[in-house]
PDB file of C-alpha atoms in Angstrom:
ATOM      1  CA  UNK L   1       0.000   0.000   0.000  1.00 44.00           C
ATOM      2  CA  UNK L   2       3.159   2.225   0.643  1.00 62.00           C
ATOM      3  CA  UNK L   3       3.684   2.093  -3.263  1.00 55.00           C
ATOM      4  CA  UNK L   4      -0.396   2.848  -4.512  1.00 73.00           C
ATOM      5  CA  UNK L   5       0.231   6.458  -1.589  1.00 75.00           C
ATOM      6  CA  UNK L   6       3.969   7.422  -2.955  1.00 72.00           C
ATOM      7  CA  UNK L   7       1.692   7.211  -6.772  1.00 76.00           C
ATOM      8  CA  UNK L   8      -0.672   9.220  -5.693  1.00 89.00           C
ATOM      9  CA  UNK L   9       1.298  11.668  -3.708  1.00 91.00           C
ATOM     10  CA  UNK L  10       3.183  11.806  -7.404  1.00 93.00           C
ATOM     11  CA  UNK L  11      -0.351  12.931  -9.475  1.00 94.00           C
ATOM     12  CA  UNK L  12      -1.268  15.278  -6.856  1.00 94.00           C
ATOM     13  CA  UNK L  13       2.133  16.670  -6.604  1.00 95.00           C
ATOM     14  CA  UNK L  14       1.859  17.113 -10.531  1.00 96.00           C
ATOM     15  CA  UNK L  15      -1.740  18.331 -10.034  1.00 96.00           C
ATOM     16  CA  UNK L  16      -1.089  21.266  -7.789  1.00 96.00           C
ATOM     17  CA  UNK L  17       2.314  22.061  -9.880  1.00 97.00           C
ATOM     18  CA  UNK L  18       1.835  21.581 -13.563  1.00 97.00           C
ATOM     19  CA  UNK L  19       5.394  21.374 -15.682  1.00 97.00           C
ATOM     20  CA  UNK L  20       4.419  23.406 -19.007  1.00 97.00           C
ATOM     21  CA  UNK L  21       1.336  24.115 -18.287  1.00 98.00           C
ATOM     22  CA  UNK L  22       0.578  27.861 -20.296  1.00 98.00           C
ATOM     23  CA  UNK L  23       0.217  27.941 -24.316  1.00 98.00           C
ATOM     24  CA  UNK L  24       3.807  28.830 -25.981  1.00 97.00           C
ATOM     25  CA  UNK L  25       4.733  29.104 -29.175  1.00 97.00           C
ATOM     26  CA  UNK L  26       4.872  25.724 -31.141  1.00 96.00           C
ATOM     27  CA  UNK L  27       4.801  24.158 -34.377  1.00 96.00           C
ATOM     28  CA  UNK L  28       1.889  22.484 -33.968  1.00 97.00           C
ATOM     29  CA  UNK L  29      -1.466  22.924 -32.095  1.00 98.00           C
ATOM     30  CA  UNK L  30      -3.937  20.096 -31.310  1.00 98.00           C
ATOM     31  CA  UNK L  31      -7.307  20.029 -28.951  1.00 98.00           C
ATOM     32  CA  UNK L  32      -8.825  16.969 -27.216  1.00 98.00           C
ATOM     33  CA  UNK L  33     -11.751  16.416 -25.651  1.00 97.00           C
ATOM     34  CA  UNK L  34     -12.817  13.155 -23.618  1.00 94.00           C
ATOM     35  CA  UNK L  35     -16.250  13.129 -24.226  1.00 91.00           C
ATOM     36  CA  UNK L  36     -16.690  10.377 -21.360  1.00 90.00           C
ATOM     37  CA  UNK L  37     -15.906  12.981 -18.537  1.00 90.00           C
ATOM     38  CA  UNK L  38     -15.278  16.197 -19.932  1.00 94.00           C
ATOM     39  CA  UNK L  39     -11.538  16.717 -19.795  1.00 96.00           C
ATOM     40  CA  UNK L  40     -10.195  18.451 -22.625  1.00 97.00           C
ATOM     41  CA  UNK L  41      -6.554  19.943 -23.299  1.00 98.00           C
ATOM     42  CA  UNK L  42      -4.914  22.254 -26.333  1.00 98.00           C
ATOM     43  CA  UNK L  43      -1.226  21.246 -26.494  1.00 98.00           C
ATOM     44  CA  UNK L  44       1.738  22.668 -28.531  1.00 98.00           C
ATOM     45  CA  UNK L  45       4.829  20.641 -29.541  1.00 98.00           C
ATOM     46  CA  UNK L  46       7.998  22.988 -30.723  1.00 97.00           C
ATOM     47  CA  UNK L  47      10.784  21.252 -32.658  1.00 95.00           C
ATOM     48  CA  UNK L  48      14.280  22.027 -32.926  1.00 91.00           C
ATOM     49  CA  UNK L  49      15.099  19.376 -35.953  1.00 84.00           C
ATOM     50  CA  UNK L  50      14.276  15.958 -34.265  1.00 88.00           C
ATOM     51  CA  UNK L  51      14.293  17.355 -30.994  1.00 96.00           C
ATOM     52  CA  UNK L  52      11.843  18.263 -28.875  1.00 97.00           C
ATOM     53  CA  UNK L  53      11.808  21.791 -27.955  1.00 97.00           C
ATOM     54  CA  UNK L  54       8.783  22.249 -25.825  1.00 98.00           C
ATOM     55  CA  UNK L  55       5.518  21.029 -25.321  1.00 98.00           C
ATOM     56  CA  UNK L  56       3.113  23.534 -23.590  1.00 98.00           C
ATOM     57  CA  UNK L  57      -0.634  22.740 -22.593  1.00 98.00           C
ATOM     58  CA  UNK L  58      -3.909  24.455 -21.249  1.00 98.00           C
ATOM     59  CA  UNK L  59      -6.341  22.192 -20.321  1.00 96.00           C
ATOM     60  CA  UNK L  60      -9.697  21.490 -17.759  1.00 96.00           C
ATOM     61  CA  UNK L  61     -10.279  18.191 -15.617  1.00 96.00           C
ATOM     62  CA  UNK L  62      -9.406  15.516 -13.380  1.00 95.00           C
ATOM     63  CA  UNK L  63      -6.059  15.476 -11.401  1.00 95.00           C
ATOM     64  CA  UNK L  64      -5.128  12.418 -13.606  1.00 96.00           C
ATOM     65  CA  UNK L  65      -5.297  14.146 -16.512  1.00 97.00           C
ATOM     66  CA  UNK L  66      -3.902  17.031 -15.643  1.00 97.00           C
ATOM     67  CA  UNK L  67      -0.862  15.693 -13.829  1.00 97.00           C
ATOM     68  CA  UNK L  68      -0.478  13.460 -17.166  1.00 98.00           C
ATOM     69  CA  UNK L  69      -0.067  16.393 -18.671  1.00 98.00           C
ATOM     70  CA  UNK L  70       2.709  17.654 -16.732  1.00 98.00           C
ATOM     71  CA  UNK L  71       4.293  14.171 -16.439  1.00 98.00           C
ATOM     72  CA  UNK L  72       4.578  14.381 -20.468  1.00 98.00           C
ATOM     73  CA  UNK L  73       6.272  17.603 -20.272  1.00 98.00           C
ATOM     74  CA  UNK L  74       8.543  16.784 -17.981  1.00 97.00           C
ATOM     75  CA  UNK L  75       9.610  13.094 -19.476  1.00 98.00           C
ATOM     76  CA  UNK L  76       9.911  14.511 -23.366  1.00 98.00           C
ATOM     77  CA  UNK L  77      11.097  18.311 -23.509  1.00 98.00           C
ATOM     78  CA  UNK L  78      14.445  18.557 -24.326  1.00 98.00           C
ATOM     79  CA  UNK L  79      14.653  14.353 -25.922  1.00 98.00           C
ATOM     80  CA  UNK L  80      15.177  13.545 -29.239  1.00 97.00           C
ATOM     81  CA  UNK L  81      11.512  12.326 -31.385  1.00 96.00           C
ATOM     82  CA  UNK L  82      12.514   8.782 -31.427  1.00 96.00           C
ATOM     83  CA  UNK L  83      12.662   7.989 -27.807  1.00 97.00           C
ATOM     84  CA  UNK L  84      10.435  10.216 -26.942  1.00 97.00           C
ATOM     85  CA  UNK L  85       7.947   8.016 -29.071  1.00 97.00           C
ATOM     86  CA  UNK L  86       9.609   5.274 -27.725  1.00 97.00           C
ATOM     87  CA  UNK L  87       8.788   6.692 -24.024  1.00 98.00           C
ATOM     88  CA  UNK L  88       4.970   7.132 -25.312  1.00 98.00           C
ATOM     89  CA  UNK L  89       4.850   3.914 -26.448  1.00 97.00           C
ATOM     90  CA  UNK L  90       5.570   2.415 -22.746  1.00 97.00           C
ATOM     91  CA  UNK L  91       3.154   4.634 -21.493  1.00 98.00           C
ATOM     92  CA  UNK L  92       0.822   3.678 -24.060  1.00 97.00           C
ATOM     93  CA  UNK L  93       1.928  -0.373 -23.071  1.00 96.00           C
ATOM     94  CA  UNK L  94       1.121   0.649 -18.843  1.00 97.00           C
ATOM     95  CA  UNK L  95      -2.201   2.013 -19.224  1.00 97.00           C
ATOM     96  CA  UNK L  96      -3.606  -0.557 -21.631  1.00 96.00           C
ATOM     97  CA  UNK L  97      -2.448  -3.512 -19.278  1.00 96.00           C
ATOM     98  CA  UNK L  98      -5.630  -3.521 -17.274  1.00 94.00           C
ATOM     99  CA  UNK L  99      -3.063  -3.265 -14.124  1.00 91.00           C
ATOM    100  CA  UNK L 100      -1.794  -6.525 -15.355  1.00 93.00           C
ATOM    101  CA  UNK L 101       1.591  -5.098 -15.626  1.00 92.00           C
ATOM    102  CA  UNK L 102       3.967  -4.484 -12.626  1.00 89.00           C
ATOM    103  CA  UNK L 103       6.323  -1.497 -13.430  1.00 91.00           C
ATOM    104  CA  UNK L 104       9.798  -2.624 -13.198  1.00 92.00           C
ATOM    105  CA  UNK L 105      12.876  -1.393 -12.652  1.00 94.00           C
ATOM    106  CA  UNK L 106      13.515  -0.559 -16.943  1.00 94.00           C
ATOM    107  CA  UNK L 107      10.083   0.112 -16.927  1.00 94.00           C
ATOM    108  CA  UNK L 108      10.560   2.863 -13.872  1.00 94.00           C
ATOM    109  CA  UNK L 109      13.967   4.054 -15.499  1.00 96.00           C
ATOM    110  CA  UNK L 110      11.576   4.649 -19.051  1.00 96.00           C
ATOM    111  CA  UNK L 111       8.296   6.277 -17.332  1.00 97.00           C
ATOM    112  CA  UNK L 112      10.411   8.044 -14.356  1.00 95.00           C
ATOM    113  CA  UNK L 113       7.115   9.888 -12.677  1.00 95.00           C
ATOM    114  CA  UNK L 114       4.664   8.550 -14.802  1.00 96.00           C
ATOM    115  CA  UNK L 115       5.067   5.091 -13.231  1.00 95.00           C
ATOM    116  CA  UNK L 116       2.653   6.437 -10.765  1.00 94.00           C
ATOM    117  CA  UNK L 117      -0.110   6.227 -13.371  1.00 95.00           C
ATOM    118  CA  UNK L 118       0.209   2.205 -13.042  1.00 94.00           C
ATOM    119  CA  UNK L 119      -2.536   1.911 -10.585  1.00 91.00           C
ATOM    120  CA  UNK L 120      -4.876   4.122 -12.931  1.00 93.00           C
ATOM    121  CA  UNK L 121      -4.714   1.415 -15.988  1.00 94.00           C
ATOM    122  CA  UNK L 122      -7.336  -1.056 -13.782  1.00 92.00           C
ATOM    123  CA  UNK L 123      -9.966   1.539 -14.040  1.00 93.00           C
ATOM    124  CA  UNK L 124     -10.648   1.946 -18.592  1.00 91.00           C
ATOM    125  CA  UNK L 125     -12.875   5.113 -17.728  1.00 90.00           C
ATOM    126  CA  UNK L 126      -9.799   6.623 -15.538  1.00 94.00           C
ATOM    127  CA  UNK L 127      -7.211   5.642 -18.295  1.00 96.00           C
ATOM    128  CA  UNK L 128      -8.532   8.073 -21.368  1.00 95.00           C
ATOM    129  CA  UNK L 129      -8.044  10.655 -18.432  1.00 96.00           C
ATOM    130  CA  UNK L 130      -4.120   9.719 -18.246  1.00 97.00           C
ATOM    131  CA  UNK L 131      -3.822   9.192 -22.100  1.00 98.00           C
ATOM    132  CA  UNK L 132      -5.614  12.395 -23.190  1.00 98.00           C
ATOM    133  CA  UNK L 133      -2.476  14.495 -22.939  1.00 98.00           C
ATOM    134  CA  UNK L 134      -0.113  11.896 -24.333  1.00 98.00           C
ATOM    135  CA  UNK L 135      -2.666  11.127 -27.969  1.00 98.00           C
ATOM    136  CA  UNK L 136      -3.063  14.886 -28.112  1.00 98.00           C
ATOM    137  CA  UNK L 137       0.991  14.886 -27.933  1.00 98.00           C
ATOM    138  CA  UNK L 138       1.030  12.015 -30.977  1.00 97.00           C
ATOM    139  CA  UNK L 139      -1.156  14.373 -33.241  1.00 97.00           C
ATOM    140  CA  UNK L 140       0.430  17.375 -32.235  1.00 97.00           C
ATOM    141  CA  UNK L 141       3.749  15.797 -33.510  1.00 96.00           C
ATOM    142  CA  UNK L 142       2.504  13.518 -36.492  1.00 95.00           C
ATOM    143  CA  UNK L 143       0.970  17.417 -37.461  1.00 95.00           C
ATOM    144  CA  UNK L 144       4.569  19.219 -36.778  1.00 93.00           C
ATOM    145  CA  UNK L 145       6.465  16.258 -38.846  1.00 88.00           C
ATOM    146  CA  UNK L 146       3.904  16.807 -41.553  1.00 86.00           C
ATOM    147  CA  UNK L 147       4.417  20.683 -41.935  1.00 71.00           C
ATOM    148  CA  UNK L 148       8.001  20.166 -41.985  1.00 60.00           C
ATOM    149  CA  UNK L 149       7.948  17.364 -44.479  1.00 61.00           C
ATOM    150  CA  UNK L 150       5.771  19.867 -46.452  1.00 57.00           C
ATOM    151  CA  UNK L 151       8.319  22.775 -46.162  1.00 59.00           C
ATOM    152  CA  UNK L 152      11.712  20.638 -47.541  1.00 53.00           C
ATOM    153  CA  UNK L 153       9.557  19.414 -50.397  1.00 44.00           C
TER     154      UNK L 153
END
């Protein structure tokens, strides 16, 4: 039980002091909106060639969301696209394992805070709350990688 407290001592923490939260210049701009409970977010990616410069957010609704949010900031500003995908992809991996999935030690040195989001993956309605931040993140960068694409042609 020590472990399911330090997680949620982790969200809240990330609630009540959002990393990125406020709209900043980016290259690409996406909005979500979980129609189940009402959370929504508008996130910006910036690129610096293939790495990320910034990802900035405003957004309404649960904690979990929210602090998923901030988690994403804080785990993919400043890494290069390909593990940060790679990162969203274990994420991804967590909160579809219907809690059948134990974070280890690689997994914990991948997912750094949002390990604490492990617990959350048992409850479906609770994980589009965790994931809204992180599919708004794939669009925002499948959008930016477009444009660019678009600009060399």
């Amino acid at each position: 039980m020590k472990l399911d407290s330090m997680y949620q001592d982790v969200i809240l923490d990330h609630y009540k002091h959002p990393h990125g939260r406020g709209l900043r210049d980016g290259d690409a701009e996406v909005h979500h909106v979980n129609p189940t409970c009402g959370d929504e977010i508008t996130l910006r990616v910036k690129y610096d060639g293939s790495r990320i410069e910034d990802v900035s957010y405003e957004g309404q609704g649960c904690s979990i969301s929210q602090a998923s949010a901030s988690v994403l900031n804080e785990l993919l500003v400043g890494k290069e696209l390909a593990e940060a995908q790679r990162i969203q992809a274990t994420f991804l991996e967590l909160m579809q394992s219907k809690g059948r999935i134990e974070p280890d030690d690689a997994m914990e040195e991948v997912l750094e805070d949002a390990v604490a989001f492990a617990g959350v993956s048992k409850y479906p309605a609770r994980v589009k709350c965790a994931l809204l931040s992180w599919m708004a993140w794939k669009d925002a960068t499948a959008q930016a990688m477009g444009d660019a694409e678009r600009k060399t042609v």
